[in-house]
mmCIF file of C-alpha atoms in Angstrom:
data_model
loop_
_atom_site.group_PDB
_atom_site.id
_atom_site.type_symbol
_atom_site.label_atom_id
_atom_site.label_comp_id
_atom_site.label_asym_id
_atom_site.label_seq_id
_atom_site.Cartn_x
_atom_site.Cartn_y
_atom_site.Cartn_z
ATOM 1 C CA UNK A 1 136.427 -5.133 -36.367
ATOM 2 C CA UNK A 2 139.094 -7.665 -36.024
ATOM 3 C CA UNK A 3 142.630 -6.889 -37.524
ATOM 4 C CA UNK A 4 144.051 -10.268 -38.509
ATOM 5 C CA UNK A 5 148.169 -10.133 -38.118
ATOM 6 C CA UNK A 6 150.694 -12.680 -39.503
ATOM 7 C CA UNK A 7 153.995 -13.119 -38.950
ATOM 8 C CA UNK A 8 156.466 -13.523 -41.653
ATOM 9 C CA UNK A 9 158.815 -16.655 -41.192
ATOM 10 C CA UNK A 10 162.497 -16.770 -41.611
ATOM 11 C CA UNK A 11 163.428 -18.608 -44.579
ATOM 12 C CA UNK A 12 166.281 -21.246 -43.913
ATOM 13 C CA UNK A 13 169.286 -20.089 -46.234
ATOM 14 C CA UNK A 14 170.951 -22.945 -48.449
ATOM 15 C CA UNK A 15 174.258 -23.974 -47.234
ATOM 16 C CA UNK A 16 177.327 -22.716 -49.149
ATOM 17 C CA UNK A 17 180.266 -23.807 -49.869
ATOM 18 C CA UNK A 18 182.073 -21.993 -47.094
ATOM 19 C CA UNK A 19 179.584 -22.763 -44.599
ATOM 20 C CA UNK A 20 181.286 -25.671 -42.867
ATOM 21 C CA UNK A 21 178.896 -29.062 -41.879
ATOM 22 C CA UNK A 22 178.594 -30.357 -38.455
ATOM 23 C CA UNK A 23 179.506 -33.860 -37.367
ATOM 24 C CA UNK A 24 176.629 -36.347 -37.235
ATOM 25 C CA UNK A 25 174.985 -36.634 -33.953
ATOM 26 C CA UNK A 26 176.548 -33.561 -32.540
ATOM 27 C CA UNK A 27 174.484 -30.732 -30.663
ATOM 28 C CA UNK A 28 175.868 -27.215 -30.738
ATOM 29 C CA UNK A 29 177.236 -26.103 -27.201
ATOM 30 C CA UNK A 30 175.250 -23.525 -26.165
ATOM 31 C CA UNK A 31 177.189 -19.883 -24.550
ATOM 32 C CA UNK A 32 175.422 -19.827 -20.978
ATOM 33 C CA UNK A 33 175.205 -24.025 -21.080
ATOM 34 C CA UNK A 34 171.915 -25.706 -21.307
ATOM 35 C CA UNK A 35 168.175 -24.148 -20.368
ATOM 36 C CA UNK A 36 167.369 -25.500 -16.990
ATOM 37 C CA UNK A 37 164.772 -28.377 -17.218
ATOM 38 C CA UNK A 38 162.073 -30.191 -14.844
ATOM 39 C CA UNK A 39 159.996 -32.189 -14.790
ATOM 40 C CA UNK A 40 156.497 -31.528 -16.328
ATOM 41 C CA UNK A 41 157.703 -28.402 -17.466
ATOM 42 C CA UNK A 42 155.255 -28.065 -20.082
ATOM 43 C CA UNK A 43 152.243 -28.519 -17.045
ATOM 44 C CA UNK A 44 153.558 -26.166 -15.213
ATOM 45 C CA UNK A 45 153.655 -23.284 -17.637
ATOM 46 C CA UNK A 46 150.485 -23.987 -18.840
ATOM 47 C CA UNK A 47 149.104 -23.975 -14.880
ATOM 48 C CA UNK A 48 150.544 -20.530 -14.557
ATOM 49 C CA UNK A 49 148.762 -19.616 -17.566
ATOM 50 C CA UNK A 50 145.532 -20.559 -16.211
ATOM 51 C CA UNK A 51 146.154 -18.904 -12.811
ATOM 52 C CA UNK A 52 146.732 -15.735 -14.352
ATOM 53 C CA UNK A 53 144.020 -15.700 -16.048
ATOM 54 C CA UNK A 54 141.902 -16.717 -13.414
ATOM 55 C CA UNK A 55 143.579 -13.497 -11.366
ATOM 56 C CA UNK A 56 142.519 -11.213 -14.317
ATOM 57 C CA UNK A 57 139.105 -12.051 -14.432
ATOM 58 C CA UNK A 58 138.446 -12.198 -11.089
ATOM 59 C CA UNK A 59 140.058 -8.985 -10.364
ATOM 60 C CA UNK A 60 138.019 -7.243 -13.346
ATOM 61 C CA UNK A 61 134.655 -9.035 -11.951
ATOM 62 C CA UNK A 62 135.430 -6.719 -8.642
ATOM 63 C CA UNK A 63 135.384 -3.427 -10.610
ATOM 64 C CA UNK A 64 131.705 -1.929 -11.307
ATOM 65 C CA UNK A 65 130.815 -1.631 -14.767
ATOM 66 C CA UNK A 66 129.954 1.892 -16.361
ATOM 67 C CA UNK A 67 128.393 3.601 -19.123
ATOM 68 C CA UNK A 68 128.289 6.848 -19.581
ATOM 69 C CA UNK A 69 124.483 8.540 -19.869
ATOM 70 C CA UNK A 70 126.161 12.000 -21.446
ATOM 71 C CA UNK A 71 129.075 12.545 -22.536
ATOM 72 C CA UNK A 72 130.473 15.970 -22.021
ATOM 73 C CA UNK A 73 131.003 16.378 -26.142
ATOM 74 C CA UNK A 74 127.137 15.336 -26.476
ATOM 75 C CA UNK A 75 124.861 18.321 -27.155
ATOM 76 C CA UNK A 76 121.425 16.438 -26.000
ATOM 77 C CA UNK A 77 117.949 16.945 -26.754
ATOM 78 C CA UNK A 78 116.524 14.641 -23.906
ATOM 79 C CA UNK A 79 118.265 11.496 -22.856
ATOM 80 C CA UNK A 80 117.165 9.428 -20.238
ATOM 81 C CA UNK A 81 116.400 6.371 -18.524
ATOM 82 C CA UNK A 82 113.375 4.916 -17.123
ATOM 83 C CA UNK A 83 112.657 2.509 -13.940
ATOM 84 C CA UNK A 84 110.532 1.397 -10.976
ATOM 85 C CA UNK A 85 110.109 3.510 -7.712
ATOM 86 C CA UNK A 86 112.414 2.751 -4.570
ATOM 87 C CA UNK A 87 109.679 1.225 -2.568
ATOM 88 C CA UNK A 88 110.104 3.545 0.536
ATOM 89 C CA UNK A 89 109.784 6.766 -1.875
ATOM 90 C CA UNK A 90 106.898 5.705 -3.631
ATOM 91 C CA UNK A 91 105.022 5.015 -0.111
ATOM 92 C CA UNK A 92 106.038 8.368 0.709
ATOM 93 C CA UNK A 93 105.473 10.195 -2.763
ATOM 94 C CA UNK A 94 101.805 8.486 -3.056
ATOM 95 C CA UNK A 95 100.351 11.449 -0.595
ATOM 96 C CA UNK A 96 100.622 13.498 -3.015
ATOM 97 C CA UNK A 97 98.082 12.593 -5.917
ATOM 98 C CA UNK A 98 99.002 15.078 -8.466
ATOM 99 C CA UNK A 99 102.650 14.616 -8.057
ATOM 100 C CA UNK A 100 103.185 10.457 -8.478
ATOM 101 C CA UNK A 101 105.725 10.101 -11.377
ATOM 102 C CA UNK A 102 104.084 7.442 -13.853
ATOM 103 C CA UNK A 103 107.636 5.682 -13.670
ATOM 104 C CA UNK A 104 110.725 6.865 -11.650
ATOM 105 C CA UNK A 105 113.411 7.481 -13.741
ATOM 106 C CA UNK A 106 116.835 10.259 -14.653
ATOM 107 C CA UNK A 107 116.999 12.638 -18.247
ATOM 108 C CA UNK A 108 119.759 14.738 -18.978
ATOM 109 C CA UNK A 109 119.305 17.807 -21.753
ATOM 110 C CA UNK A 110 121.695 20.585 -23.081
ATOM 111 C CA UNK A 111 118.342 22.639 -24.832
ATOM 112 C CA UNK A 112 116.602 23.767 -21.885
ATOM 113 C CA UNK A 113 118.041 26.733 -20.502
ATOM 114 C CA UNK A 114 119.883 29.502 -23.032
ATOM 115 C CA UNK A 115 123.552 30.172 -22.556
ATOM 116 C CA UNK A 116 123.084 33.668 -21.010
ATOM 117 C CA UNK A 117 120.884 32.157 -18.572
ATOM 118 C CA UNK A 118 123.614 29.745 -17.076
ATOM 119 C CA UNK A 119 126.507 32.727 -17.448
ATOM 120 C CA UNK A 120 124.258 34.808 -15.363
ATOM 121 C CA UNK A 121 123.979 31.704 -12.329
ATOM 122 C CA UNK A 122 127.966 31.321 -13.020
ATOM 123 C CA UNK A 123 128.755 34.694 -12.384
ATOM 124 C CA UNK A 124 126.424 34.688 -9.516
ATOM 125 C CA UNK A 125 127.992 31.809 -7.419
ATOM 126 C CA UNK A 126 131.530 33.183 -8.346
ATOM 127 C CA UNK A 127 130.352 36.492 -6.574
ATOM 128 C CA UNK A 128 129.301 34.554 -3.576
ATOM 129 C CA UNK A 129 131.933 32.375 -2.920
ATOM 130 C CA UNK A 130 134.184 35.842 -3.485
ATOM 131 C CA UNK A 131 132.961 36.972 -0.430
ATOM 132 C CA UNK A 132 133.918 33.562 1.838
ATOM 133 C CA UNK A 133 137.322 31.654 2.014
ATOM 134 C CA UNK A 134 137.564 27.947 2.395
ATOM 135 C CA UNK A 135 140.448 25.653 1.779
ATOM 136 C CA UNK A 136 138.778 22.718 1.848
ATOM 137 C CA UNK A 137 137.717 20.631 -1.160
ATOM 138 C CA UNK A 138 134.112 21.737 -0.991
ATOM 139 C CA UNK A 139 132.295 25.058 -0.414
ATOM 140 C CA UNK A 140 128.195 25.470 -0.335
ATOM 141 C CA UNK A 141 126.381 28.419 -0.603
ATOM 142 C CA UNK A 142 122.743 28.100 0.080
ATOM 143 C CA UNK A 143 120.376 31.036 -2.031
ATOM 144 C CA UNK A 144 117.928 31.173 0.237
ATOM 145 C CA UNK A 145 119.060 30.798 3.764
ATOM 146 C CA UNK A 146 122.270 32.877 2.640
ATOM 147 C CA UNK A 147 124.402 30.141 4.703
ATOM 148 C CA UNK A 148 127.683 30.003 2.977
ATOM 149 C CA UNK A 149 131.141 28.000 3.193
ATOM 150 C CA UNK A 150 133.360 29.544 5.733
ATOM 151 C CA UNK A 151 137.076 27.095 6.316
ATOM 152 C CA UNK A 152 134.977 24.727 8.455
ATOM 153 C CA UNK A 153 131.699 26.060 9.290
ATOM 154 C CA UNK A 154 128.949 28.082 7.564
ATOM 155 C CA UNK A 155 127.913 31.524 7.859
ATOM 156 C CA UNK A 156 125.532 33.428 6.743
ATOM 157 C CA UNK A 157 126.329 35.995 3.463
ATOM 158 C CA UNK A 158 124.500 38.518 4.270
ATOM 159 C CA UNK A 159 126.651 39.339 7.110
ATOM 160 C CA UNK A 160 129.689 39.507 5.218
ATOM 161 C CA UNK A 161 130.682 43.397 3.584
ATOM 162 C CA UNK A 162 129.530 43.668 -0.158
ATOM 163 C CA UNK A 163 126.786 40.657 -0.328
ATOM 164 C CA UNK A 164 124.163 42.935 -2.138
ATOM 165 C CA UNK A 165 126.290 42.293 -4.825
ATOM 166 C CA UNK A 166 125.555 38.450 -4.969
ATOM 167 C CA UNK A 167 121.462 39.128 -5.270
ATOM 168 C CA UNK A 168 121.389 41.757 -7.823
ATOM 169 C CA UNK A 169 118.151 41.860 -9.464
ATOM 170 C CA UNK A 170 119.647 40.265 -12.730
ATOM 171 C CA UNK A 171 121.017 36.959 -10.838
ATOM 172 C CA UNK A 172 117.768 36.519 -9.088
ATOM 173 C CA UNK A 173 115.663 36.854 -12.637
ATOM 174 C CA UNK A 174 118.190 34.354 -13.776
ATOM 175 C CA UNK A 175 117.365 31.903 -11.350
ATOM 176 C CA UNK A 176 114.074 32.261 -11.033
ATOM 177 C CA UNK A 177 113.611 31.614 -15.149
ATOM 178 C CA UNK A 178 115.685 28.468 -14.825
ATOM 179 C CA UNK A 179 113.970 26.993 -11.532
ATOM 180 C CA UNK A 180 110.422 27.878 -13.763
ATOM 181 C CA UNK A 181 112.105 25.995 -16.789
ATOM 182 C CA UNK A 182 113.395 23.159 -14.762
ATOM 183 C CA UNK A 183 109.893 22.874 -12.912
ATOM 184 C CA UNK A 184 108.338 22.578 -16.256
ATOM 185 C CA UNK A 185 110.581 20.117 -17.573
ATOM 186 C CA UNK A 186 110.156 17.840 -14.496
ATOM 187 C CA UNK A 187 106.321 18.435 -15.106
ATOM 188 C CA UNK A 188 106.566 16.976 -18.792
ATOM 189 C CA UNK A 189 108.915 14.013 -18.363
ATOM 190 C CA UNK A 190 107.554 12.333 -15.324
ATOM 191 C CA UNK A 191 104.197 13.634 -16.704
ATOM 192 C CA UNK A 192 103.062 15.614 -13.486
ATOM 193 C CA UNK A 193 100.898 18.397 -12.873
ATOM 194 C CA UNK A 194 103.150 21.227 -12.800
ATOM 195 C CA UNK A 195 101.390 23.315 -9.780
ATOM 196 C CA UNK A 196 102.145 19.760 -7.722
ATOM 197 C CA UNK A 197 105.396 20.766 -7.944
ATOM 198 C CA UNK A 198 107.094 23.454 -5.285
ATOM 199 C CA UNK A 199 110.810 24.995 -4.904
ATOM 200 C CA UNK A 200 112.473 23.371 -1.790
ATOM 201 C CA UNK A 201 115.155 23.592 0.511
ATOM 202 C CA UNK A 202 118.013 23.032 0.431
ATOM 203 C CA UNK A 203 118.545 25.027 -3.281
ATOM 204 C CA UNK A 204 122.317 25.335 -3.279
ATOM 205 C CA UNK A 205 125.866 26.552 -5.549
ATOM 206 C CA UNK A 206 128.810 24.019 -5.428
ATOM 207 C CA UNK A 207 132.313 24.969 -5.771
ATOM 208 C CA UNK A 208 134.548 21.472 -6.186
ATOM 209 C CA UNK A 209 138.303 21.255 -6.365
ATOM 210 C CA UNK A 210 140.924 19.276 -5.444
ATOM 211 C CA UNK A 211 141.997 19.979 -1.986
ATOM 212 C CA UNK A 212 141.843 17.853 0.879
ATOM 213 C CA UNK A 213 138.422 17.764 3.031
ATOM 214 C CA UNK A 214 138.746 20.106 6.325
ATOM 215 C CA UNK A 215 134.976 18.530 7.542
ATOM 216 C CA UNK A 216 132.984 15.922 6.629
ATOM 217 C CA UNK A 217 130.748 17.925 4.715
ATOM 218 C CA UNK A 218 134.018 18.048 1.945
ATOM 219 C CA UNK A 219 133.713 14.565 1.141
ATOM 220 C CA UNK A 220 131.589 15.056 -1.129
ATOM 221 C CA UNK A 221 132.432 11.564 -3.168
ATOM 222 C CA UNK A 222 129.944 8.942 -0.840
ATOM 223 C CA UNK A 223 127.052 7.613 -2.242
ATOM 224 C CA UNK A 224 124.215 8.787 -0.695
ATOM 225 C CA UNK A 225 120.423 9.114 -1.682
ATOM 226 C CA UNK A 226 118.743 12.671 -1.655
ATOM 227 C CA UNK A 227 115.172 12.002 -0.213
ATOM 228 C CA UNK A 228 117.362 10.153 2.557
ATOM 229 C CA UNK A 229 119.862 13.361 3.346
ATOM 230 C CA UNK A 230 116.950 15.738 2.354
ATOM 231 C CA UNK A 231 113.527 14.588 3.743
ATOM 232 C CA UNK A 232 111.927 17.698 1.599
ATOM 233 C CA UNK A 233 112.868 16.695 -1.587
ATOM 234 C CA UNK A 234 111.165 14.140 -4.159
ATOM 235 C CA UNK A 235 112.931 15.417 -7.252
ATOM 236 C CA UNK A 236 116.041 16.796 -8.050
ATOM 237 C CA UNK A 237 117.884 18.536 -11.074
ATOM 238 C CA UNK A 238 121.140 19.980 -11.319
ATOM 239 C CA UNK A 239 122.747 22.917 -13.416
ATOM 240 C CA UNK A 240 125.908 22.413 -14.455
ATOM 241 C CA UNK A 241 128.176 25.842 -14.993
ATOM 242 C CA UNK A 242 131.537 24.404 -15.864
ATOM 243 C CA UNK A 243 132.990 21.841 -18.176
ATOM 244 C CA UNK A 244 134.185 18.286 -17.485
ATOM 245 C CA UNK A 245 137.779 17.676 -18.637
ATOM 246 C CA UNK A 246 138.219 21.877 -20.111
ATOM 247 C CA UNK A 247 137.616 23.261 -16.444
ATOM 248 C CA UNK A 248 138.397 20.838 -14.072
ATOM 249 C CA UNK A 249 138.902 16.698 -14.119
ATOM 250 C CA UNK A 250 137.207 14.119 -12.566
ATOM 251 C CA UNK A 251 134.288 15.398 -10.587
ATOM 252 C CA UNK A 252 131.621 13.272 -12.714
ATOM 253 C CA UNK A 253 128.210 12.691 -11.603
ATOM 254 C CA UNK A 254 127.447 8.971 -11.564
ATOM 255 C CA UNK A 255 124.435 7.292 -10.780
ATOM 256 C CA UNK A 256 125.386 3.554 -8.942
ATOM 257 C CA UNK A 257 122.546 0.985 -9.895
ATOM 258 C CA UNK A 258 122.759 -2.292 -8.233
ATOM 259 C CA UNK A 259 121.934 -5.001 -10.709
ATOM 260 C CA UNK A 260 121.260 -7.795 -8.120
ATOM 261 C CA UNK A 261 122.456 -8.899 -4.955
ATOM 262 C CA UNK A 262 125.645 -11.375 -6.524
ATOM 263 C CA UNK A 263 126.145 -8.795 -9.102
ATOM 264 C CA UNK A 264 128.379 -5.364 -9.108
ATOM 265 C CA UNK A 265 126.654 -2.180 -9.608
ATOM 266 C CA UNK A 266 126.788 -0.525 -12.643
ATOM 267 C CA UNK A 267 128.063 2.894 -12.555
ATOM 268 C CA UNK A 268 125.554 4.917 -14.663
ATOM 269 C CA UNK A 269 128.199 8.856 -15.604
ATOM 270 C CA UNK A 270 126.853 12.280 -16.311
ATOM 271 C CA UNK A 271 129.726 14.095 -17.619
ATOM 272 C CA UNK A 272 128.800 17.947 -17.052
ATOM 273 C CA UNK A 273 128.736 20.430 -19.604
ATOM 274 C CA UNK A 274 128.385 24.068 -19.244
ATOM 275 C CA UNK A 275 124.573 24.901 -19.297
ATOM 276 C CA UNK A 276 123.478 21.059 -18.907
ATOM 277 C CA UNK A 277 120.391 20.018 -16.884
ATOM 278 C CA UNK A 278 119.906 16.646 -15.019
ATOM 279 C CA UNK A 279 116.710 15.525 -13.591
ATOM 280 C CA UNK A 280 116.083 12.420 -11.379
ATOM 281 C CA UNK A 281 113.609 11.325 -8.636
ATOM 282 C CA UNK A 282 115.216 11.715 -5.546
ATOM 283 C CA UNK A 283 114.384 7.853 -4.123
ATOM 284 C CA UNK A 284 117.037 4.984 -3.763
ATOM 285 C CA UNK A 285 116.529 3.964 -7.063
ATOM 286 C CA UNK A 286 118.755 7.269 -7.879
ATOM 287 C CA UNK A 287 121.481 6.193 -5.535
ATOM 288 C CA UNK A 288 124.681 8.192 -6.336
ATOM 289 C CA UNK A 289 127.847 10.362 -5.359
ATOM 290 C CA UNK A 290 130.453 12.734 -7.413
ATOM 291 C CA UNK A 291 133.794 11.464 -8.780
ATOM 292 C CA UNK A 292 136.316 12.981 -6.912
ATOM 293 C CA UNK A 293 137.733 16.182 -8.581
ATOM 294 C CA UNK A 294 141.513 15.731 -9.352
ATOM 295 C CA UNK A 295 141.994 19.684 -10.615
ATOM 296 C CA UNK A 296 140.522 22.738 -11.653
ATOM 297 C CA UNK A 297 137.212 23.584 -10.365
ATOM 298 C CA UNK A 298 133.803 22.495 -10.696
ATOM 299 C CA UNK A 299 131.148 24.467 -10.240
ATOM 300 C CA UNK A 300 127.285 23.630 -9.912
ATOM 301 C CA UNK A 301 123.602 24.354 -8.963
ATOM 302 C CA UNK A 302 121.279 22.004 -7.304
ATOM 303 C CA UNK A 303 117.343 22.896 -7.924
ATOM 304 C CA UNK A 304 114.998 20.758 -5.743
ATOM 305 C CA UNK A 305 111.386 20.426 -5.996
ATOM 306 C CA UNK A 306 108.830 18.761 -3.279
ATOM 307 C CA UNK A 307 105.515 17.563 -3.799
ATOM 308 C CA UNK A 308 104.565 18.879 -0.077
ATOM 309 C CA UNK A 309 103.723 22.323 0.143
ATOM 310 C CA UNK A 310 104.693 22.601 3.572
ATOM 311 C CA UNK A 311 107.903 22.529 2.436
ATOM 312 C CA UNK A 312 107.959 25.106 -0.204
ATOM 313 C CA UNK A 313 110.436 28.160 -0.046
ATOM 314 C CA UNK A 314 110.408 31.314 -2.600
ATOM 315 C CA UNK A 315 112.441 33.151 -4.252
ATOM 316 C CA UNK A 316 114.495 36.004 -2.693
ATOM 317 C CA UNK A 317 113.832 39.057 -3.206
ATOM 318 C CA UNK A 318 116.640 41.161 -4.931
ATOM 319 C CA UNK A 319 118.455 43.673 -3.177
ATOM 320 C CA UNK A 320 117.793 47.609 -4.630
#
């Protein structure tokens, strides 16, 4: 909508009889003196004008463009976005004949998994990462190989006093309903046989915040490409257990698709909400890195599923 204003003009008062007339041909002396003049001045402002404007766009051009895929005040049913294969993960997802997705593609819902079922995978990375200390701006614990954020290595949790606690038998029935949900969804929308799909490794908690990296590992905010840093996996989802701008800021997932090569990438956001699922193929053509969190903290599970069943893991066992 465009919101016409006008300006009102000044209305020249009528002389009075007190007002008293200048001489003919005689210009009113100005306070300061005269405004400086030069040459072409007229040019030369408009030139400027140009140039700025020129700056401005140009500058703008430079920054990617973005739309956001979920917003964190959405509550969605299925939204998502469809697309061709990377080249080099469909030549390695064709092995598997029961497991090719019809199209690759990313969906986001907030229906799939109940409330009680996210609390329950919440509480259960908040009792892991209890048990370790890190002060560095990201901190991993891994379900099944029990490796966990340490300051700047990994160890593994069940070494550390108390870690029975962190795979009581209601946390591990919690995550094993939500991987069989998320398998099933994954099934439906890229319209797979669901026994083609298996559990995978890495299957991991995230705890983001704001500090500074110690390692490597804390910089968290590259773009990368999953099947590239994890040579199991062929599709990913992630569980969000936190809220985007209640819990913590920044810290947005964002998928970076490159239009062409003379054009800038278009920045593709997931904003997480508590109990939201995201689902992609894990190829190239899902290139794309977390916003950096700027406070609070941000806490997540990644779910990944392989189409090679040499690579399939299982479910721990609880502790009695």
């Amino acid at each position: 909508m465009t919101i016409q204003t006008t300006t009102a003009r000044k209305r020249s008062k009528p002389p009075t009889k007190n007002d008293e007339a200048l001489p003919e041909n005689t210009t009113p002396s100005l306070r300061y003196g005269p405004m400086p003049r030069f040459p072409h001045q007229r040019v030369w402002s408009r030139g400027i004008i140009i140039v700025g404007v020129m700056i401005y766009i140009w500058y703008f051009s430079k920054v990617s463009k973005e739309t956001v895929l979920a917003s964190q005040k959405d509550t969605l049913q299925n939204r998502g976005q469809q697309f061709d294969c990377d080249a080099a993960y469909l030549t390695d997802i064709n092995k598997f004949h029961n497991c090719i997705p019809k199209r690759c593609g990313r969906y986001v819902t907030d229906v799939l998994l109940l409330s009680s079922e996210a609390r329950k995978l919440l509480e259960m990375a908040k009792t892991g990462f209890e048990l370790s200390s890190t002060k560095g701006s990201a901190s991993i614990f891994d379900i099944h190989s029990g490796a966990i954020t340490m300051d700047d290595k990994f160890v593994n949790i069940h070494s550390l006093p108390d870690s029975k606690k962190v795979f009581k038998q209601e946390f591990i029935y919690a995550y094993k309903v939500v991987k069989d949900k998320i398998q099933q969804a994954i099934a439906q929308v890229f319209q797979l046989d669901y026994n083609s799909l298996y559990l995978t490794h890495p299957t991991f908690f995230s705890k983001l915040t704001d500090a500074e990296p110690l390692t490597a590992h804390d910089e968290y905010w590259h773009k990368h490409v999953d099947k590239e840093t994890y040579k199991a996996f062929h599709y990913t989802s992630l569980v969000y257990l936190t809220d985007f701008g209640k819990d913590f800021k920044g810290g947005r997932f964002i998928f970076s698709d490159s239009e062409s090569e003379d054009q800038q990438a278009t920045n593709i956001t997931v904003e997480p909400r508590f109990g939201r699922v995201s689902m992609f193929s894990s190829g190239a053509e899902n290139t794309h890195f977390v916003e950096r969190v700027t406070s609070g903290t941000r806490y997540a599970i990644t779910v990944s599923f392989t189409c090679d069943k040499k690579q399939a893991i299982k479910i721990p066992e609880p502790t009695t």
